Short mmCIF file of C-alpha atoms in Angstrom, two decimals:
data_model
loop_
_atom_site.label_atom_id
_atom_site.label_comp_id
_atom_site.label_asym_id
_atom_site.label_seq_id
_atom_site.Cartn_x
_atom_site.Cartn_y
_atom_site.Cartn_z
CA MET A 474 100.82 64.25 79.44
CA ILE A 475 100.97 64.09 82.60
CA ARG A 476 102.84 60.93 84.21
CA PRO A 477 100.62 58.70 86.82
CA MET A 478 103.55 60.09 89.40
CA ARG A 479 102.48 63.51 89.11
CA TRP A 480 98.85 63.04 89.17
CA LEU A 481 99.20 61.36 92.59
CA VAL A 482 101.47 64.55 93.54
CA CYS A 483 98.23 66.61 91.97
CA LEU A 484 96.05 64.38 93.85
CA LEU A 485 97.72 65.02 96.58
CA THR A 486 97.65 68.81 96.71
CA LEU A 487 94.30 68.88 95.87
CA LEU A 488 93.12 66.98 98.89
CA SER A 489 95.23 68.88 100.90
CA ALA A 490 93.90 72.28 100.23
CA GLN A 491 90.42 70.58 100.73
CA THR A 492 92.04 69.21 104.56
CA ALA A 493 92.79 72.46 105.15
CA ARG A 494 89.64 74.51 103.92
CA ALA A 495 87.21 72.16 106.41
CA ALA A 496 89.36 73.44 109.68
CA PRO A 497 91.06 76.80 109.36
CA PRO A 498 92.54 78.39 112.06
CA PRO A 499 90.19 79.69 114.20
CA VAL A 500 91.53 83.63 113.64
CA TRP A 501 92.32 84.88 110.14
CA ASP A 502 95.61 86.78 110.70
CA ASP A 503 95.30 88.15 107.30
CA TRP A 504 92.18 89.52 107.27
CA ARG A 505 93.52 91.07 110.96
CA ALA A 506 96.83 92.57 109.50
CA PHE A 507 94.72 94.00 106.47
CA ASP A 508 91.92 95.54 109.31
CA ASP A 509 94.78 96.99 111.05
CA ALA A 510 96.65 98.74 107.92
CA PHE A 511 94.19 99.57 105.57
CA ILE A 512 90.99 100.42 107.13
CA ASP A 513 90.19 103.13 109.22
CA VAL A 514 87.65 103.27 112.08
CA GLN A 515 85.11 104.76 110.28
CA GLY A 516 84.81 101.73 107.65
CA ARG A 517 87.07 103.31 104.93
CA VAL A 518 89.66 101.44 102.53
CA ILE A 519 92.75 103.62 101.99
CA ASP A 520 94.95 102.90 99.66
CA TRP A 521 98.19 104.75 101.31
CA THR A 522 100.79 104.58 97.53
CA GLU A 523 97.60 106.27 96.23
CA ARG A 524 97.61 109.71 97.89
CA ALA A 525 95.82 107.51 100.39
CA ARG A 526 92.67 107.47 98.12
CA THR A 527 89.55 105.42 98.76
CA VAL A 528 87.92 103.02 95.63
CA SER A 529 84.91 101.93 95.51
CA GLU A 530 86.73 98.29 94.04
CA GLY A 531 88.69 98.67 98.06
CA GLN A 532 84.86 98.90 100.21
CA ALA A 533 83.14 96.00 97.95
CA TYR A 534 86.02 93.74 98.42
CA ALA A 535 86.89 94.44 101.91
CA LEU A 536 82.97 93.68 102.90
CA PHE A 537 83.19 90.74 101.24
CA PHE A 538 86.34 89.60 103.38
CA ALA A 539 84.14 91.23 106.21
CA LEU A 540 81.97 88.79 105.67
CA VAL A 541 83.63 85.64 105.18
CA ALA A 542 85.57 86.81 108.44
CA ASN A 543 82.15 86.91 110.21
CA ASP A 544 83.34 90.30 111.07
CA ARG A 545 79.63 91.63 111.36
CA LYS A 546 80.90 95.58 112.88
CA ARG A 547 83.47 95.57 110.13
CA PHE A 548 80.87 94.76 107.66
CA ALA A 549 78.36 97.29 109.19
CA GLN A 550 81.16 99.83 108.96
CA ILE A 551 82.65 99.24 106.09
CA LEU A 552 78.97 99.51 104.65
CA ASP A 553 77.69 102.44 106.42
CA TRP A 554 80.91 104.59 104.81
CA THR A 555 80.59 103.49 101.77
CA GLU A 556 76.89 104.46 101.28
CA LYS A 557 77.48 108.09 103.02
CA ASN A 558 80.47 108.84 101.12
CA LEU A 559 80.31 107.29 97.83
CA ALA A 560 76.15 106.69 97.47
CA TYR A 561 74.85 109.92 98.19
CA GLY A 562 73.64 108.17 101.85
CA ASP A 563 71.64 105.85 99.89
CA LEU A 564 73.00 102.61 98.32
CA ARG A 565 69.27 101.66 96.83
CA GLN A 566 69.04 104.50 95.09
CA ASN A 567 72.69 105.74 93.47
CA LEU A 568 75.29 103.23 92.40
CA PRO A 569 78.94 104.15 94.25
CA ALA A 570 81.12 106.83 92.94
CA TRP A 571 84.48 105.54 91.94
CA HIS A 572 86.53 107.35 93.54
CA TRP A 573 86.61 109.08 97.02
CA GLY A 574 90.24 111.14 98.35
CA ALA A 575 92.11 114.68 98.03
CA ARG A 576 90.76 117.47 95.47
CA ASP A 577 92.97 119.48 93.87
CA ASP A 578 91.60 122.04 95.92
CA GLY A 579 92.74 120.38 98.84
CA SER A 580 89.18 119.64 100.12
CA TRP A 581 88.20 115.51 100.85
CA GLY A 582 85.20 113.77 99.31
CA ILE A 583 84.02 112.44 95.57
CA VAL A 584 86.94 113.13 92.73
CA ASP A 585 85.08 110.71 89.99
CA ALA A 586 81.65 109.97 90.25
CA ASN A 587 81.34 106.97 87.47
CA PRO A 588 81.15 104.02 88.99
CA ALA A 589 82.70 101.31 88.00
CA SER A 590 80.50 98.09 87.99
CA ASP A 591 82.89 95.36 89.15
CA ALA A 592 82.72 97.28 92.80
CA ASP A 593 78.97 97.57 92.22
CA LEU A 594 78.75 93.85 90.83
CA TRP A 595 80.96 93.03 94.06
CA LEU A 596 78.75 95.00 96.17
CA ALA A 597 75.71 93.00 94.91
CA TYR A 598 76.42 90.31 95.37
CA THR A 599 78.12 90.20 98.93
CA LEU A 600 74.97 92.24 100.31
CA ILE A 601 72.63 89.17 98.88
CA GLU A 602 75.06 86.68 100.35
CA ALA A 603 74.86 88.70 103.68
CA GLY A 604 71.48 88.55 103.53
CA ARG A 605 71.55 84.83 103.47
CA LEU A 606 74.46 83.69 105.77
CA TRP A 607 72.94 86.31 108.63
CA LYS A 608 69.66 86.10 107.65
CA GLN A 609 70.15 89.34 107.55
CA PRO A 610 67.14 90.63 104.92
CA ASP A 611 67.90 94.49 104.93
CA TYR A 612 71.40 93.61 103.81
CA ARG A 613 69.36 91.80 100.52
CA ALA A 614 66.97 93.71 99.71
CA THR A 615 69.99 96.56 99.21
CA GLY A 616 71.72 94.16 97.22
CA ARG A 617 68.99 93.38 95.00
CA ALA A 618 68.28 97.37 94.19
CA LEU A 619 71.82 97.47 93.35
CA LEU A 620 71.65 94.51 91.19
CA ALA A 621 68.48 96.45 89.39
CA GLN A 622 70.80 99.15 88.91
CA ILE A 623 73.77 97.69 87.45
CA ALA A 624 71.27 95.84 84.72
CA ALA A 625 70.01 99.41 83.92
CA ARG A 626 73.27 101.28 83.91
CA GLU A 627 76.12 98.87 83.43
CA VAL A 628 74.71 95.83 80.86
CA VAL A 629 74.17 96.92 77.15
CA ARG A 630 72.91 94.52 74.12
CA MET A 631 74.98 94.78 71.15
CA PRO A 632 72.63 94.81 68.14
CA GLY A 633 72.97 90.92 66.57
CA GLY A 634 75.48 90.07 69.18
CA PRO A 635 76.49 89.61 73.18
CA TYR A 636 75.61 91.27 75.75
CA LEU A 637 78.42 93.05 77.65
CA LEU A 638 79.57 94.87 81.13
CA LEU A 639 80.81 98.16 80.81
CA PRO A 640 83.40 99.14 83.46
CA GLY A 641 80.94 102.18 84.75
CA PRO A 642 77.93 104.30 83.26
CA GLN A 643 79.74 106.82 81.00
CA GLY A 644 82.92 107.16 78.68
CA PHE A 645 83.11 103.38 77.57
CA VAL A 646 80.85 103.57 74.32
CA GLY A 647 82.42 104.76 71.55
CA ASP A 648 80.87 107.20 68.62
CA ASP A 649 81.16 104.46 66.15
CA ASN A 650 78.84 102.52 69.22
CA SER A 651 82.45 100.35 70.35
CA VAL A 652 82.70 99.16 73.44
CA ARG A 653 86.07 99.16 75.82
CA ILE A 654 84.90 96.07 78.46
CA ASN A 655 87.54 94.70 81.59
CA PRO A 656 87.48 90.90 81.12
CA SER A 657 88.62 90.83 85.00
CA TYR A 658 85.20 92.68 85.89
CA TYR A 659 83.35 89.22 84.95
CA MET A 660 83.55 86.78 88.05
CA PRO A 661 82.05 83.66 86.61
CA LEU A 662 80.27 82.51 89.63
CA GLN A 663 79.59 85.65 90.57
CA LEU A 664 77.44 86.01 87.59
CA ALA A 665 75.73 82.60 88.08
CA ALA A 666 74.55 83.61 91.64
CA LEU A 667 73.01 86.44 91.01
CA GLN A 668 70.68 84.45 87.68
CA ASN A 669 69.91 82.44 90.51
CA GLU A 670 68.55 85.65 92.53
CA ASP A 671 67.40 87.63 89.28
CA PRO A 672 66.25 85.19 86.93
CA GLN A 673 64.73 87.56 84.85
CA GLY A 674 68.33 89.67 84.76
CA PRO A 675 70.40 89.25 82.30
CA TRP A 676 73.86 87.73 84.63
CA LEU A 677 73.75 84.54 82.74
CA ARG A 678 73.75 85.66 79.78
CA LEU A 679 76.46 88.09 80.74
CA LEU A 680 78.55 85.12 81.30
CA ARG A 681 77.97 83.39 78.39
CA ASP A 682 78.95 85.48 75.82
CA TYR A 683 82.18 86.91 77.85
CA VAL A 684 82.89 82.79 77.73
CA ALA A 685 81.96 82.34 74.24
CA LEU A 686 84.55 86.11 73.44
CA LEU A 687 87.48 84.82 75.75
CA PRO A 688 89.16 83.08 72.67
CA GLN A 689 88.98 85.99 71.00
CA ILE A 690 89.92 87.88 74.26
CA ALA A 691 93.05 86.06 75.03
CA PRO A 692 93.73 84.25 72.10
CA LEU A 693 97.02 82.29 73.34
CA GLY A 694 95.45 82.68 76.89
CA ARG A 695 96.68 85.92 78.14
CA VAL A 696 94.27 88.13 78.88
CA PRO A 697 94.85 91.77 78.86
CA ASP A 698 94.13 94.30 81.32
CA TRP A 699 91.43 96.05 77.93
CA THR A 700 90.28 95.14 75.01
CA LEU A 701 87.53 97.04 72.46
CA TRP A 702 84.25 95.24 70.99
CA ARG A 703 84.15 96.29 67.83
CA THR A 704 80.75 96.05 64.74
CA ASP A 705 80.73 92.31 65.27
CA ARG A 706 84.10 90.88 66.70
CA ILE A 707 86.37 91.84 69.90
CA VAL A 708 89.48 93.53 68.76
CA VAL A 709 92.64 95.15 70.35
CA ASP A 710 92.36 97.86 73.15
CA PRO A 711 93.65 100.72 70.28
CA LYS A 712 94.61 102.36 74.34
CA THR A 713 96.77 99.31 75.62
CA GLY A 714 97.70 97.60 73.10
CA GLY A 715 96.73 94.50 74.65
CA VAL A 716 99.02 94.86 77.80
CA GLY A 717 97.85 92.64 80.40
CA SER A 718 99.10 93.44 84.71
CA TYR A 719 97.39 94.20 87.16
CA ASP A 720 94.03 94.56 86.35
CA ALA A 721 93.79 91.18 83.61
CA ILE A 722 95.48 88.79 87.19
CA ARG A 723 92.06 88.64 88.53
CA ALA A 724 90.83 86.64 85.41
CA TYR A 725 93.06 84.03 86.38
CA LEU A 726 91.84 84.17 89.84
CA TRP A 727 88.28 84.22 89.58
CA ALA A 728 88.57 81.04 86.98
CA GLY A 729 90.70 79.18 89.61
CA LEU A 730 88.11 79.79 92.48
CA ALA A 731 84.89 77.73 91.00
CA PRO A 732 84.64 74.48 91.02
CA ILE A 733 86.36 72.02 88.65
CA ASN A 734 83.03 70.63 87.73
CA ASN A 735 81.62 73.76 87.22
CA PRO A 736 81.01 74.21 83.35
CA HIS A 737 82.11 78.37 82.36
CA ALA A 738 85.10 78.07 84.70
CA GLN A 739 85.78 74.77 82.64
CA GLN A 740 85.83 76.53 79.51
CA MET A 741 87.28 79.55 80.72
CA ARG A 742 90.75 77.05 82.31
CA VAL A 743 90.55 75.76 78.76
CA ALA A 744 91.34 78.72 77.06
CA LEU A 745 93.36 80.39 79.58
CA LEU A 746 96.50 77.02 79.09
CA GLY A 747 98.58 79.81 77.15
CA PHE A 748 99.23 81.46 80.31
CA HIS A 749 99.99 78.35 82.34
CA ASP A 750 102.77 77.29 80.18
CA LEU A 751 104.13 80.78 80.30
CA VAL A 752 104.36 80.65 84.43
CA VAL A 753 105.67 77.04 83.73
CA GLU A 754 108.27 78.15 81.05
CA LEU A 755 109.56 81.16 83.23
CA LYS A 756 109.14 79.72 86.28
CA ARG A 757 108.00 82.54 87.73
CA ALA A 758 104.39 85.30 87.24
CA PRO A 759 105.38 88.54 84.90
CA GLU A 760 104.51 91.76 85.72
CA LYS A 761 103.52 92.10 82.26
CA TRP A 762 102.31 90.38 79.18
CA THR A 763 100.58 91.01 75.83
CA THR A 764 97.91 89.17 73.70
CA GLY A 765 100.95 88.56 71.23
CA ASN A 766 103.54 86.78 71.54
CA SER A 767 105.93 89.58 72.54
CA GLY A 768 106.26 91.94 75.85
CA VAL A 769 106.54 89.36 78.43
CA GLY A 770 108.57 90.75 81.20
CA GLY A 771 108.89 91.90 84.77
CA GLU A 772 108.69 90.66 88.31
CA ALA A 773 105.21 90.09 89.61
CA PRO A 774 104.48 91.58 92.70
CA PRO A 775 103.73 88.96 95.75
CA GLY A 776 99.93 89.65 94.84
CA PHE A 777 100.19 87.82 91.41
CA TYR A 778 101.74 84.62 93.04
CA ALA A 779 98.71 84.98 95.41
CA ALA A 780 96.16 85.54 92.89
CA LEU A 781 97.69 82.77 91.34
CA LEU A 782 96.88 80.17 93.37
CA PRO A 783 93.26 78.62 93.27
CA TYR A 784 94.04 78.66 89.26
CA LEU A 785 97.38 76.32 89.15
CA LEU A 786 95.80 74.14 92.03
CA THR A 787 92.92 73.89 89.23
CA VAL A 788 95.30 73.08 86.02
CA SER A 789 96.97 70.11 88.63
CA ASP A 790 100.31 72.26 88.53
CA PRO A 791 102.21 71.65 92.09
CA ASP A 792 105.27 72.06 91.13
CA SER A 793 104.16 75.74 90.09
CA TYR A 794 101.79 76.12 92.54
CA GLN A 795 104.53 75.49 95.64
CA ARG A 796 106.65 78.05 94.11
CA ALA A 797 103.99 80.54 93.63
CA ARG A 798 103.33 79.67 97.61
CA ALA A 799 106.81 80.07 98.71
CA ARG A 800 107.46 83.28 97.06
CA LEU A 801 104.25 84.45 98.84
CA ALA A 802 105.39 83.97 102.32
CA ALA A 803 108.88 84.55 101.08
CA SER A 804 107.57 88.41 100.73
CA ARG A 805 105.52 88.54 104.08
CA VAL A 806 106.84 91.81 106.30
CA ASP A 807 104.98 91.53 109.39
CA GLY A 808 102.45 90.26 108.99
CA LEU A 809 101.95 92.00 105.13
CA TYR A 810 103.05 91.14 101.91
CA GLY A 811 105.02 93.26 99.68
CA LYS A 812 107.68 96.17 101.30
CA PRO A 813 106.25 98.59 100.92
CA ALA A 814 102.96 96.91 101.89
CA ARG A 815 100.30 97.81 98.84
CA TYR A 816 96.59 97.23 99.11
CA TYR A 817 96.00 95.49 96.51
CA ASP A 818 98.98 93.25 97.33
CA GLN A 819 96.73 92.27 100.40
CA VAL A 820 94.10 92.19 98.31
CA LEU A 821 94.44 89.30 96.08
CA THR A 822 96.52 87.81 99.27
CA LEU A 823 93.04 87.55 100.92
CA PHE A 824 91.21 86.50 98.07
CA GLY A 825 93.79 83.77 96.99
CA LYS A 826 95.48 82.42 99.99
CA GLY A 827 92.21 82.83 102.05
CA TYR A 828 90.74 80.29 99.54
CA VAL A 829 93.73 78.14 99.59
CA ASP A 830 94.10 78.10 102.94
CA GLY A 831 89.80 77.09 103.48
CA ARG A 832 88.58 80.26 104.65
CA TYR A 833 85.59 79.83 102.25
CA ARG A 834 84.33 78.08 99.29
CA PHE A 835 81.65 79.07 96.30
CA ASP A 836 79.32 76.00 95.73
CA ALA A 837 77.67 75.16 92.84
CA HIS A 838 75.63 77.86 92.41
CA GLY A 839 78.42 80.49 92.96
CA ARG A 840 76.73 80.63 96.68
CA VAL A 841 80.28 81.44 98.58
CA ILE A 842 80.81 79.10 101.73
CA PRO A 843 82.64 80.79 104.75
CA SER A 844 84.36 78.07 106.91
CA TRP A 845 82.68 79.90 109.90
CA GLN A 846 79.05 78.13 108.73
#
């Protein structure tokens, strides 16, 4: 039970965050630092710690941040590079390849052509939202065309069972018709917004089925990076053994970004409370965990603390929230987070810290409301 004084502290923390969302500073320093360090003049997002590769996820996230920053020029550059280099020149006809970088023969180009559905969803969603916010119908049309491809190629319905989001069109359905899924690819508000945009689509059904499966996916509230649907139930992924880490941390981020009264997010937050208990017990975030009662360890990178900020607000834990903020702040070097500054830590920071700092929020329908609107 939370004591009355702690409720007061929680309320003040939430009100402080809401006040920040009302009037953030005019310049988004974290976005500018990320842009300078990780995006080239063409609009390619570069993961320097992974052989200077580019992944479709990075392009999609950067496109969203450019929209939140009202940076139309950068948005157009990121979109143009993505379309020309990952989607064979036409995003309305082709889902983008996942991995672009150095090939074994020394050339540069597409390394893995299999699309990644989380990137595809973020691209579609952001283009639709850019069309709405900037009154650019071409962006919305491209987003809707992407959405149709995702529905056709990356969503499956199991016989007598749930709708599932394939991580990509190829390689995730087994010979026994089992399906390997990544729980962090499901962003509740995004799916709700896409259902409003495409009422005949599978988006709300995907969301409802995911929320219903979450107690099986994370029985102790600890989300794994990967899990498996087999026959009629969720089972531990045999390849990863139920380990959660760099992928799974996003599940807590997405749950925290939703309005307090969002019903699907409420169900998610209840299902995920076991992870909050773990953070409270450790007084820090672990780098790795398992869906069982073992395998917890490692030092979380700074991005994990940024990702947890919205989540810790929604579960009314100001102590853990302040510890996470302090750890993140202590990791800041020359405008970036971590040493060395890694692409993924900056992305999680732009999402998590950007949200609690008031750069953006979402309405009840999942539409993004940037601070500049």
